[in-house]
């Protein structure tokens, strides 16, 4: 967490608005280490947007705090640096849409369905649903962030279906239609599992702690594929 210590110090000392300071910190810190810079960018984006989501919802439950720690394993002595960043973003007068627009630049301007931005949205869903309910304001917040991130409706529906029980549908989880051939479903399933491989996530800059959430993503993909496979097999025997 030394990265967050340095970012926290930069944000506290630099002039300008909180949002501009965060963005500048992401751009300039660790300029000689692209891999570390991506990790910092991911961490800053998720901390800032989770703070804005808490403000939009108006309530932060202990379950949501625990879910946050699923993603960030923070040593006790460094927790104040994470708390500082979280509280600065939460109190900033800039709205969440301004934060989301700035963070969307992590994948370059206009890039649709960016894996790193989908990872951030996945983390936000994990926190939002931790208390057992995805509240209306949280759902609206997440949908708007996805729109700003240029995440397609199909990809957003996939992410939502992995987290929200009443939205779960094996075809939606895999991003295919009920009339899709089984060979195409298998190809799509393997592609999605490959995208969630730990090596790929680490290369995108996600913290190692996030890999536990990636494992639940793969479990959801496996369950969806197995459900479709079983359904197709039964249908063929009828």
Steps between C-alpha positions, in 0.01 A plus 500: 500500500799733472340620175202639689726662758675696228177584320340612826794730570485642148127571520534662842780733393424589139292809410173484306176309533492154653399341170777671303751399767395136481518499122839670501624250757393212277670658200829599659571260784727208417546628143791264448300190594195451273393181675499666841330807352214282373464347845490845658246619244272205569523550875433874483203454266337236716558688827369828356195354328406280797508817712274676252266199495476511880412868480235436234345220705528689828578187704819301556439164668757285677448238229602756238808592703594131516445468125732794444769315697447195276649712224758692702692312767626801692748474791360664812775764504418606141121507534505872570641565151217308335249672729645838408458437128152355552382794710654760269315351203177464694508863618611647167244732342566342160227250418550133432453549126806728491699232681377227265588706192851557627547136592368387161824637358684207656435312176535792264232719351197328356611139548190285542474200733842562656592198720658717771190719526284187514719380789433829682126464441518140622663623822231765546226238457676279756490783754145614417341157536692407817206582729281258305311765306587709197320821588328712237748787530794260481354337188453838334853604599652182354301526177612860448865415573479218245361743245783748561750215481361408154407154624237357268155400621584135436820513707328696777220243509761224530668670796166572670379143449810365677420706810122538517303181558173621348684604184690174467451320172761260361471642149534857627802404714677368189373781277329269250143441388282193557520424126881507493658171391664299775836513320484881505396497867799279582734734310359803681525329838866410448575856387342649813684259729829583328434874549465436874827309536707641790796577271282719280348683795838570655625627163205741497609635837245353739621435857569140594219519755256552212576152370258357757222693327630377164460145631132566574468637146639177357273298728199688361618434144548129578154474656337675204675277247415183691136606530473558125686179421266301721192670355615436142575135578154447650339672203685274255382187684136608491 
